[in-house]
Short mmCIF file of N, CA and C in Angstrom, two decimals:
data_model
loop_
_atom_site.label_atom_id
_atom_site.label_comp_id
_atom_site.label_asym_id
_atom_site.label_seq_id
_atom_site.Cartn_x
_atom_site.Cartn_y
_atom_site.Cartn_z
N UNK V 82 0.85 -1.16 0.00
CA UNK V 82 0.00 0.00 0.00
C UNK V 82 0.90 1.22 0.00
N UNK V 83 0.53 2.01 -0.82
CA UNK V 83 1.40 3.21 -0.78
C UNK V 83 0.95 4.11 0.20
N UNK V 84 1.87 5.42 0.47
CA UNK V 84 1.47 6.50 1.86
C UNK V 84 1.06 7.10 1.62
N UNK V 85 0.86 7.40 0.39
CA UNK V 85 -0.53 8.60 0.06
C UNK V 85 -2.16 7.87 0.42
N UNK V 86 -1.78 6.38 -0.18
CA UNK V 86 -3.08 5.73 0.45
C UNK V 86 -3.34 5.30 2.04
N UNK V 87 -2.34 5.23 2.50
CA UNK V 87 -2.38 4.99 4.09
C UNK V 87 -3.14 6.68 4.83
N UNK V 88 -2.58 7.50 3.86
CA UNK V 88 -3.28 8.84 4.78
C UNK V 88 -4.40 9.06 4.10
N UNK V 89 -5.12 8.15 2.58
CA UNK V 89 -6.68 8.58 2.57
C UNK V 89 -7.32 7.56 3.60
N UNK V 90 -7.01 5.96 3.36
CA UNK V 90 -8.10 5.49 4.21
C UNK V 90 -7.52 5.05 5.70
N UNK V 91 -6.95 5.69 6.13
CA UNK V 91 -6.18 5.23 7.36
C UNK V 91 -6.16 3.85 7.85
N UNK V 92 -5.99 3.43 6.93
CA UNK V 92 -5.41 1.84 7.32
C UNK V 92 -4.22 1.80 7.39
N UNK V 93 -3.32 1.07 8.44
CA UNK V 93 -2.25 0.65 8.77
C UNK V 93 -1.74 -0.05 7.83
N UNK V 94 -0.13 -0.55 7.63
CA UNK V 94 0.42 -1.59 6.87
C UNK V 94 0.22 -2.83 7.82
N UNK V 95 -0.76 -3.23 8.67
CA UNK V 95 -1.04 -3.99 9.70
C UNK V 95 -1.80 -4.68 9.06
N UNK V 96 -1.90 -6.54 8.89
CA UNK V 96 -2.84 -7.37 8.66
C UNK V 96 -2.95 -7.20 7.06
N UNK V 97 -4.13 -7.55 6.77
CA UNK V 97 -4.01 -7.38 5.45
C UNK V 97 -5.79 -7.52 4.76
N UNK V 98 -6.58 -7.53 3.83
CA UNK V 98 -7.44 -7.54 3.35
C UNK V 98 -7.97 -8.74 2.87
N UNK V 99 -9.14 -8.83 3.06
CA UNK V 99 -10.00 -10.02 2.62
C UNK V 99 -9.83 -10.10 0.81
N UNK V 100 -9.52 -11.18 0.73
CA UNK V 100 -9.40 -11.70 -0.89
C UNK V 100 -10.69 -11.70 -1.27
N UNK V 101 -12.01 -11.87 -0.63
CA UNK V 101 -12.77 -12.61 -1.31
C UNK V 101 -14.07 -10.68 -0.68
N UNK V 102 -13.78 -10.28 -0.11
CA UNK V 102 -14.76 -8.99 0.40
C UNK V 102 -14.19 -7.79 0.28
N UNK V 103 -12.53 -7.85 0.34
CA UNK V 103 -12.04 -6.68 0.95
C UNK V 103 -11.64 -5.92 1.71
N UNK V 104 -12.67 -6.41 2.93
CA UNK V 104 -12.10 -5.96 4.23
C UNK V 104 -11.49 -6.28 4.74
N UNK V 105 -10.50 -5.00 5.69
CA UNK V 105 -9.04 -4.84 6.05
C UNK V 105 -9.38 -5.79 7.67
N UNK V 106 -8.41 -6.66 7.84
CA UNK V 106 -8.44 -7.15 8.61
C UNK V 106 -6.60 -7.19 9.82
N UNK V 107 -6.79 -7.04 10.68
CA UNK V 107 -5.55 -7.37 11.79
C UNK V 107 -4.94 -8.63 11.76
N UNK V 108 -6.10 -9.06 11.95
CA UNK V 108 -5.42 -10.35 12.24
C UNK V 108 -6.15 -11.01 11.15
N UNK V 109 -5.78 -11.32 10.02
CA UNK V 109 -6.53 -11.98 8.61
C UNK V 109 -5.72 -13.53 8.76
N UNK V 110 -6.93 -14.42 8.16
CA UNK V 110 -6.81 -15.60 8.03
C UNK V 110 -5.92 -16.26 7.14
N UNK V 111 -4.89 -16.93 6.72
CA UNK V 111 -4.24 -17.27 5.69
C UNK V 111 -4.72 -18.52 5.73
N UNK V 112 -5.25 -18.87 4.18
CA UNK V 112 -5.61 -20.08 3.92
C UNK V 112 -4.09 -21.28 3.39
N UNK V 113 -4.15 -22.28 3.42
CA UNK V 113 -2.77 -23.30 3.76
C UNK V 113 -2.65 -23.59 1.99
N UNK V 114 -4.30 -23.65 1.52
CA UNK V 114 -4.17 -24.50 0.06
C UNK V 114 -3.87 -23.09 -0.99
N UNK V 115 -4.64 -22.11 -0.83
CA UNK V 115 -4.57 -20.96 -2.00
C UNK V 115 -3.52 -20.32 -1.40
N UNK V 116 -2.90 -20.14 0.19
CA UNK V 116 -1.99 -18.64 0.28
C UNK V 116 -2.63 -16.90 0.12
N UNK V 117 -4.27 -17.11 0.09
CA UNK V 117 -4.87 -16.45 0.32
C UNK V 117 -5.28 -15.55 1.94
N UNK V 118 -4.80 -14.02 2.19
CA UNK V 118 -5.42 -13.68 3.60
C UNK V 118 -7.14 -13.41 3.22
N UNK V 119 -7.66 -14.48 4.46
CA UNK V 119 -9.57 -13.66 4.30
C UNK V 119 -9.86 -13.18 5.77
N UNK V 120 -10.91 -12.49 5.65
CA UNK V 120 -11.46 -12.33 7.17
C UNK V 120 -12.20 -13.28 7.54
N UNK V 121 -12.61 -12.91 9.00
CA UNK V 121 -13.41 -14.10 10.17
C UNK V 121 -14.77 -14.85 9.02
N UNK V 122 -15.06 -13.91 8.76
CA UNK V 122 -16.42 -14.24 7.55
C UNK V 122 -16.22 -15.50 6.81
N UNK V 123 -15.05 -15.38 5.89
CA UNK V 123 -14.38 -16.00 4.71
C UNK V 123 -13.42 -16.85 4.97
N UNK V 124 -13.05 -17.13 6.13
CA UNK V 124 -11.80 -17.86 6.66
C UNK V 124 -12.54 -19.11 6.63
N UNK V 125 -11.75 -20.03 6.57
CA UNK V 125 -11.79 -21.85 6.58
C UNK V 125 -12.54 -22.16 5.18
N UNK V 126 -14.04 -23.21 5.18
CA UNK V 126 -14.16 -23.77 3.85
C UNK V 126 -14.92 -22.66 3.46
N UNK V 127 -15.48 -21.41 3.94
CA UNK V 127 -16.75 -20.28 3.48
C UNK V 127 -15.91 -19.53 2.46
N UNK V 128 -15.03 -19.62 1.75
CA UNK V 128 -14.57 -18.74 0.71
C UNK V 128 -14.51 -20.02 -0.64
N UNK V 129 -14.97 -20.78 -0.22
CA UNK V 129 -14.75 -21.70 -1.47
C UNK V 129 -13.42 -22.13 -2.36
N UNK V 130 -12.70 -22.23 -1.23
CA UNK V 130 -11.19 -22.63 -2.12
C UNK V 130 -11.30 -23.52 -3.41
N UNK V 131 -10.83 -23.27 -4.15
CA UNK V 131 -10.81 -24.07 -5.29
C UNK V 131 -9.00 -25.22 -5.03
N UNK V 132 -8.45 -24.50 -4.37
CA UNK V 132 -7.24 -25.08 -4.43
C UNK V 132 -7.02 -26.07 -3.30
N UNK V 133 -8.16 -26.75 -2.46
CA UNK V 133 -8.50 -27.31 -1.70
C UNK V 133 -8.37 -28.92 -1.89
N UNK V 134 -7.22 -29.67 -1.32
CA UNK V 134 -7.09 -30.76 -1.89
C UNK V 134 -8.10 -31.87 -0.56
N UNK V 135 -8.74 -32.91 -0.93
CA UNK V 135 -9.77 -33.65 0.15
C UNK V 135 -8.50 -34.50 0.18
N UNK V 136 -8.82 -35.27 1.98
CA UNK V 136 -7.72 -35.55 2.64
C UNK V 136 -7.89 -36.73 2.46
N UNK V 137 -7.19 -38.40 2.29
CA UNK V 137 -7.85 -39.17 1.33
C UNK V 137 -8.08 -40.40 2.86
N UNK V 138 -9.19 -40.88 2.40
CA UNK V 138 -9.46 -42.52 3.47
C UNK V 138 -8.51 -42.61 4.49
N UNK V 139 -8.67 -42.71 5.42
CA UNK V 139 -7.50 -43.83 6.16
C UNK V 139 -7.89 -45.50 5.73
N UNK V 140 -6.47 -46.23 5.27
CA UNK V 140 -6.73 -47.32 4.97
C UNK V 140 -7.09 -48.63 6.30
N UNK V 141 -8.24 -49.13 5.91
CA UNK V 141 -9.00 -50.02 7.05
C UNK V 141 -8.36 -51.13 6.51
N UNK V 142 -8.59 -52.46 7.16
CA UNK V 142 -8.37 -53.75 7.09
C UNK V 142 -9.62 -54.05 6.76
N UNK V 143 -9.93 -54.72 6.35
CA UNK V 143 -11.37 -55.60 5.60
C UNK V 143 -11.43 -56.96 6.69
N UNK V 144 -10.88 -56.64 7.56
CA UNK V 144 -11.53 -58.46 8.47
C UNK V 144 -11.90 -57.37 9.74
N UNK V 145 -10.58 -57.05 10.18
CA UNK V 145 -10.28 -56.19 11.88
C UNK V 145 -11.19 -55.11 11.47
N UNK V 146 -10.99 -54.31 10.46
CA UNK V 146 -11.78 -53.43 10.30
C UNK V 146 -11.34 -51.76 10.88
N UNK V 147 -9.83 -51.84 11.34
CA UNK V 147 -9.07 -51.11 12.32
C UNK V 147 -7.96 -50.50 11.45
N UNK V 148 -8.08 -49.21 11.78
CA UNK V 148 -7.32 -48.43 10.85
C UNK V 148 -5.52 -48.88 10.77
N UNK V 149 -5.11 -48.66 9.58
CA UNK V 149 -3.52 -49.13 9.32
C UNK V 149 -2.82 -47.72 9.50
N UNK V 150 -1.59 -47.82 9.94
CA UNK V 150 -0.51 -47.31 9.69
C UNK V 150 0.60 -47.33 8.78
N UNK V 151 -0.14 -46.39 7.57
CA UNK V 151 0.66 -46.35 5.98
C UNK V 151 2.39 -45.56 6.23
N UNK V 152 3.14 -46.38 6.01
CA UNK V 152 4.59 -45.55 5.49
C UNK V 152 4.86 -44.02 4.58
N UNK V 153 5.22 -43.53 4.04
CA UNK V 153 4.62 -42.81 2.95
C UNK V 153 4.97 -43.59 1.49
N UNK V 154 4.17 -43.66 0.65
CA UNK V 154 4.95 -44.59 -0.53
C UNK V 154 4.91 -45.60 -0.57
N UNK V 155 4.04 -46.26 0.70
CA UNK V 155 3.76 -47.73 0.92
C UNK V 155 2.99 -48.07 -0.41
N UNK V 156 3.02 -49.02 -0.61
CA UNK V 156 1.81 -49.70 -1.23
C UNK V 156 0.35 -50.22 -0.94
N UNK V 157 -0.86 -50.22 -0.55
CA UNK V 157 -1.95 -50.50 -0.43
C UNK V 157 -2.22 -51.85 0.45
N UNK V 158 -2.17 -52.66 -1.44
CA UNK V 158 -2.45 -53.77 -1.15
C UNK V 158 -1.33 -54.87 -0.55
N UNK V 159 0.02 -54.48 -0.49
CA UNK V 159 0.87 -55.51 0.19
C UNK V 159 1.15 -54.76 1.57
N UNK V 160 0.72 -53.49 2.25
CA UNK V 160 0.16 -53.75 3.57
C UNK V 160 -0.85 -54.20 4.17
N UNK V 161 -2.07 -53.92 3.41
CA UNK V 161 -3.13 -54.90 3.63
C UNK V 161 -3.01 -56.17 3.84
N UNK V 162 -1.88 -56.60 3.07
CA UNK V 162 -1.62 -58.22 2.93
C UNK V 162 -0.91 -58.59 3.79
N UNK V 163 0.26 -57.70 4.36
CA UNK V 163 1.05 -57.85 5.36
C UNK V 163 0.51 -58.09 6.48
N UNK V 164 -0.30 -57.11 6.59
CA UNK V 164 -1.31 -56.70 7.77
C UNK V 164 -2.17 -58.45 8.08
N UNK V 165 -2.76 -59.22 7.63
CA UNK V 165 -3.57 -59.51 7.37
C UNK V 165 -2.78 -61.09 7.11
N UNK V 166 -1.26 -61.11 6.65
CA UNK V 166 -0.82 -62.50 6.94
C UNK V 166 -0.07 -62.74 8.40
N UNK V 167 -0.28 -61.32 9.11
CA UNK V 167 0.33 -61.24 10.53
C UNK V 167 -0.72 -61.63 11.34
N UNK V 168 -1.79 -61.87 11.09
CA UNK V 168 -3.07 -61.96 12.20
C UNK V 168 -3.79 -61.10 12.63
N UNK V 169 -3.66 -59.90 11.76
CA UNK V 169 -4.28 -58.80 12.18
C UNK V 169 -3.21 -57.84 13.88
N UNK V 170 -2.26 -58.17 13.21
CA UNK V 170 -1.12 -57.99 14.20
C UNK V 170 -0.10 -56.13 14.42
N UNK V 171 0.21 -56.43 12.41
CA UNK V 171 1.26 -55.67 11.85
C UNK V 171 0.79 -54.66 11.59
N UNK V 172 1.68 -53.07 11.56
CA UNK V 172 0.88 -51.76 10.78
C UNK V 172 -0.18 -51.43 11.83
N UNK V 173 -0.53 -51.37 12.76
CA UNK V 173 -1.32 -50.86 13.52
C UNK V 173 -0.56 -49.54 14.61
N UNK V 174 -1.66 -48.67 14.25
CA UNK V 174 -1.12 -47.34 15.40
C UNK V 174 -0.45 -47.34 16.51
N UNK V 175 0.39 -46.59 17.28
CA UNK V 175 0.92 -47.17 18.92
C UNK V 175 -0.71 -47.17 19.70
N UNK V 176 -0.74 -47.86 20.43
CA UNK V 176 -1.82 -47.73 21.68
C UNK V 176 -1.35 -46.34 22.30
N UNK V 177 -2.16 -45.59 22.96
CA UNK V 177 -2.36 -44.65 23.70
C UNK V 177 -1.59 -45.17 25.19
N UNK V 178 -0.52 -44.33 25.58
CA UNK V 178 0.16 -44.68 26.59
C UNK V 178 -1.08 -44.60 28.07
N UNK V 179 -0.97 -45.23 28.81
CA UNK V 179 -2.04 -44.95 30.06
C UNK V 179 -1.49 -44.23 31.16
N UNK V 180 -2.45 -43.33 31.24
CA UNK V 180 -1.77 -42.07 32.38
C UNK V 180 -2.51 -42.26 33.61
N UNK V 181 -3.03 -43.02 33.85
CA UNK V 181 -3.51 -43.55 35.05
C UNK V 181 -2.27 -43.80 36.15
N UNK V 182 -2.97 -43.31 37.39
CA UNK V 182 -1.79 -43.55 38.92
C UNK V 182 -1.34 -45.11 38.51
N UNK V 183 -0.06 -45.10 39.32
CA UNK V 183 0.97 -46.60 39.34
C UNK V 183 0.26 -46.99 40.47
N UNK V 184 -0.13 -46.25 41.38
CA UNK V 184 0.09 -46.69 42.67
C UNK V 184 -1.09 -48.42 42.67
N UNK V 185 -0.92 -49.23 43.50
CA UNK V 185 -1.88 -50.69 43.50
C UNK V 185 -3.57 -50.55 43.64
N UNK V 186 -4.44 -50.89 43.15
CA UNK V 186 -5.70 -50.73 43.34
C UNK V 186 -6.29 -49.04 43.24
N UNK V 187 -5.14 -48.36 42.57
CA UNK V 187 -6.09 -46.65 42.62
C UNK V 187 -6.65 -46.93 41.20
N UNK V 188 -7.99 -46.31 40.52
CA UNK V 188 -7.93 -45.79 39.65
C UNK V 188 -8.43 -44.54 39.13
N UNK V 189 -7.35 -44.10 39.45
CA UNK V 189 -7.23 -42.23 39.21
C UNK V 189 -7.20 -42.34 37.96
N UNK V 190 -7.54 -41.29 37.60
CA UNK V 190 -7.25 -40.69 35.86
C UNK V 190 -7.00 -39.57 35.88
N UNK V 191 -6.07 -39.14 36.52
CA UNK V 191 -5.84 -37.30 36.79
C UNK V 191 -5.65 -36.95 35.23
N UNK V 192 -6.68 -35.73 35.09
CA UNK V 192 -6.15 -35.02 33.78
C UNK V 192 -4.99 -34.59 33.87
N UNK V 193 -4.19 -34.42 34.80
CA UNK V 193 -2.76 -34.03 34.32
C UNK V 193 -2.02 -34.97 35.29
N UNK V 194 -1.20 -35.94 35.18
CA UNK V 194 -0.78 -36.41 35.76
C UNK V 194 0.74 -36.20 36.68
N UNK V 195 0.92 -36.53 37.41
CA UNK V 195 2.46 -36.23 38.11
C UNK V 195 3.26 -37.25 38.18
N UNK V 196 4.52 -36.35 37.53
CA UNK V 196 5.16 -37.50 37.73
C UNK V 196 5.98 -38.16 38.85
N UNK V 197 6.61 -39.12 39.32
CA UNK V 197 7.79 -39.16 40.12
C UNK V 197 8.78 -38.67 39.99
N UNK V 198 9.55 -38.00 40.50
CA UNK V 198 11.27 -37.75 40.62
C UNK V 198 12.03 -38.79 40.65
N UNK V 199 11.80 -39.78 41.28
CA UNK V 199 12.75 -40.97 41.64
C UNK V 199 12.52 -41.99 40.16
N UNK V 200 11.09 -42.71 40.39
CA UNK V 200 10.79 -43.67 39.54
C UNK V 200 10.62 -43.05 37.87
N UNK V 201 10.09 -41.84 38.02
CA UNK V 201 9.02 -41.60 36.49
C UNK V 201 8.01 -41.74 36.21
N UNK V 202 6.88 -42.66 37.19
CA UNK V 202 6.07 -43.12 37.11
C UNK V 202 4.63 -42.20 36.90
N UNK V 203 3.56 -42.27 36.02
CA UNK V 203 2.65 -41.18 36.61
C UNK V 203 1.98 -41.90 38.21
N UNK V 204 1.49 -40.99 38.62
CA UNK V 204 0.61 -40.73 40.09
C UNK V 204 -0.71 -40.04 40.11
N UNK V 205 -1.49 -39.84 40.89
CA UNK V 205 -2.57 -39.06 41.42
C UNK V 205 -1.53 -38.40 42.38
N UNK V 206 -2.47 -37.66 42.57
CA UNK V 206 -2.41 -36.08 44.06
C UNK V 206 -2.35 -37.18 45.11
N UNK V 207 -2.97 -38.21 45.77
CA UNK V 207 -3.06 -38.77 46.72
C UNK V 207 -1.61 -39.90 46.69
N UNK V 208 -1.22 -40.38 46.19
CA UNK V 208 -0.06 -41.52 45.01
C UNK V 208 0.70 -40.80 45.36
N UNK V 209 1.28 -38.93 45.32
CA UNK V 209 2.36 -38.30 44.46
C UNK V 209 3.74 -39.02 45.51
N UNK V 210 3.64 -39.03 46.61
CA UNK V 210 5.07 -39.55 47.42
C UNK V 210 5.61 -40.71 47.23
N UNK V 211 6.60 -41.15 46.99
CA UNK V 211 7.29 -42.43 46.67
C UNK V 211 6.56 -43.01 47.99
N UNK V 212 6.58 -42.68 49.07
CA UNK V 212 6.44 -44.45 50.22
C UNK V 212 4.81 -44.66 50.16
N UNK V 213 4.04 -43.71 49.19
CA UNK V 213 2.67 -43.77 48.72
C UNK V 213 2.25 -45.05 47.69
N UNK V 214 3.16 -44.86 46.66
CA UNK V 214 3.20 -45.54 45.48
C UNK V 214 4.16 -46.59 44.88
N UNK V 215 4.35 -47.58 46.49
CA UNK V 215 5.38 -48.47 46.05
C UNK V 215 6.70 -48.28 44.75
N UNK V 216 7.28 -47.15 45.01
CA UNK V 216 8.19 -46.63 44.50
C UNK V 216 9.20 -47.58 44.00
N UNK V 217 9.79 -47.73 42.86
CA UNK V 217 10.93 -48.61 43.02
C UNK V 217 12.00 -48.10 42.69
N UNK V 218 12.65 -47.39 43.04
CA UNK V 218 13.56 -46.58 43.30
C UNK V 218 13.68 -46.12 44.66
N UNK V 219 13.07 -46.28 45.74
CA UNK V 219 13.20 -46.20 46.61
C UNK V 219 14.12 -47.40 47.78
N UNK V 220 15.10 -46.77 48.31
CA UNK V 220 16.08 -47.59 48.96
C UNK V 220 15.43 -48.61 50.34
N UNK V 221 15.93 -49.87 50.18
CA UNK V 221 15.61 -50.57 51.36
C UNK V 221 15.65 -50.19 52.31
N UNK V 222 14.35 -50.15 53.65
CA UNK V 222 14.58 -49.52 54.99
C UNK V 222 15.32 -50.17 55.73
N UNK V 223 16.27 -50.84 55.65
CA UNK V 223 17.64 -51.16 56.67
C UNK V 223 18.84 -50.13 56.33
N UNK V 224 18.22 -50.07 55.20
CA UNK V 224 19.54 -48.67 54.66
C UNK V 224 19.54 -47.19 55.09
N UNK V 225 18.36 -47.24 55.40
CA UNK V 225 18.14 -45.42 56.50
C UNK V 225 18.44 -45.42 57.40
N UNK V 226 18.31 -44.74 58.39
CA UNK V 226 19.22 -44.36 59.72
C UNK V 226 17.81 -44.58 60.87
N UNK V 227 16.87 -43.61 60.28
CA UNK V 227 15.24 -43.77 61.25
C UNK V 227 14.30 -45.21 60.62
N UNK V 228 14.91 -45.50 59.11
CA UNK V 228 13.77 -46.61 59.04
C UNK V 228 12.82 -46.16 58.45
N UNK V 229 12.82 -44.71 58.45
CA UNK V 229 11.63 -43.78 56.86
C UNK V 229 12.28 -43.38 56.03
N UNK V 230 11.96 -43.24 54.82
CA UNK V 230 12.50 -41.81 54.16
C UNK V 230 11.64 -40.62 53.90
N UNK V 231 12.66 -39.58 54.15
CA UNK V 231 11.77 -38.50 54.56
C UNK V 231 11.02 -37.67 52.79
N UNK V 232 9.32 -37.68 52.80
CA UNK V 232 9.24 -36.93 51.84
C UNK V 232 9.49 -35.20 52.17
N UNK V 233 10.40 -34.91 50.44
CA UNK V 233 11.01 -33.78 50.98
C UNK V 233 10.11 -33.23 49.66
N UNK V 234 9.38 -31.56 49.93
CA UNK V 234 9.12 -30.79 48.84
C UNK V 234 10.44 -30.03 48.75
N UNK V 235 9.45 -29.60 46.83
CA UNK V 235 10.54 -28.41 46.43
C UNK V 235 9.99 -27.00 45.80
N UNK V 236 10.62 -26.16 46.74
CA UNK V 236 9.50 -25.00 46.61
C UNK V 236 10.02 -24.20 45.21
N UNK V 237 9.91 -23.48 44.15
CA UNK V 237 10.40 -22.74 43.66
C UNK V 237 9.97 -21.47 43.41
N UNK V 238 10.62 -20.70 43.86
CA UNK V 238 10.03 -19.31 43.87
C UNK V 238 10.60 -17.94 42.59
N UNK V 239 9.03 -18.21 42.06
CA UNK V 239 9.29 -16.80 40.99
C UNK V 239 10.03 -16.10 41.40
N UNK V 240 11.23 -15.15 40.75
CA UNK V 240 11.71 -13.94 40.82
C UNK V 240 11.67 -12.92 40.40
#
């Protein structure tokens, strides 16, 4: 934009203008497929990208019925086949790690879990102390002096 035009319509060199309306926007949308900025209006599929490529199947198994894990460049049908002379075994996603407490008989599901210092393990709020959560990293009590070990916090303080 030139500065003769910045001092008729006082628009900033800030953000940029809707492709598809015009209007000057701050914070304008950039589309991923055209490289087009639109506004809130026109942003996502409401401007009608033409340059919009559809994202293709995930490939299923025809017995399991359970989505595969394609290489890039794989071939189709000899993972399918792979898949499928393994027992319905091979090419399958990782499982979802479980963030559920270690500790014996809890079942917490803390949305955020904690971890141990010693072990690594996740915990619940109630779990969080090693002599809580059958710790294994924790040293044999003939090896302490009292026969506990002491839980110690750690404070850290903003500066």
């Amino acid at each position: 934009m030139r500065a003769a035009d910045r001092e008729d319509t006082g628009f900033l060199e800030v953000g940029a203008r809707c492709h598809t309306c015009g209007t000057g926007s701050f914070l304008p949308h950039r589309c991923r497929s055209c490289g087009h900025s639109y506004c809130d209006e026109h942003a996502g599929r409401a401007h009608g990208c033409e340059a919009r490529r559809p994202r293709p199947a995930p490939l299923r198994c025809p017995l399991c019925e359970r989505v595969l894990r394609a290489p890039a460049g794989a071939a189709a049908d000899a993972l399918v086949s792979e898949h499928l002379d393994s027992g319905c075994t091979s090419h399958l996603p990782p499982a979802p790690a479980a963030a559920g407490c270690c500790a014996t008989n809890c079942r917490a599901q803390p949305t955020v879990p904690l971890r141990c210092a010693r072990c690594g393990k996740a915990t619940c709020v109630q779990h969080r102390q090693p002599e809580k959560h059958q710790c294994g990293a924790l040293a044999p009590r003939a090896a302490t002096a009292a026969g506990t070990i002491p839980a110690r916090a750690v404070v850290v303080r903003a500066g």
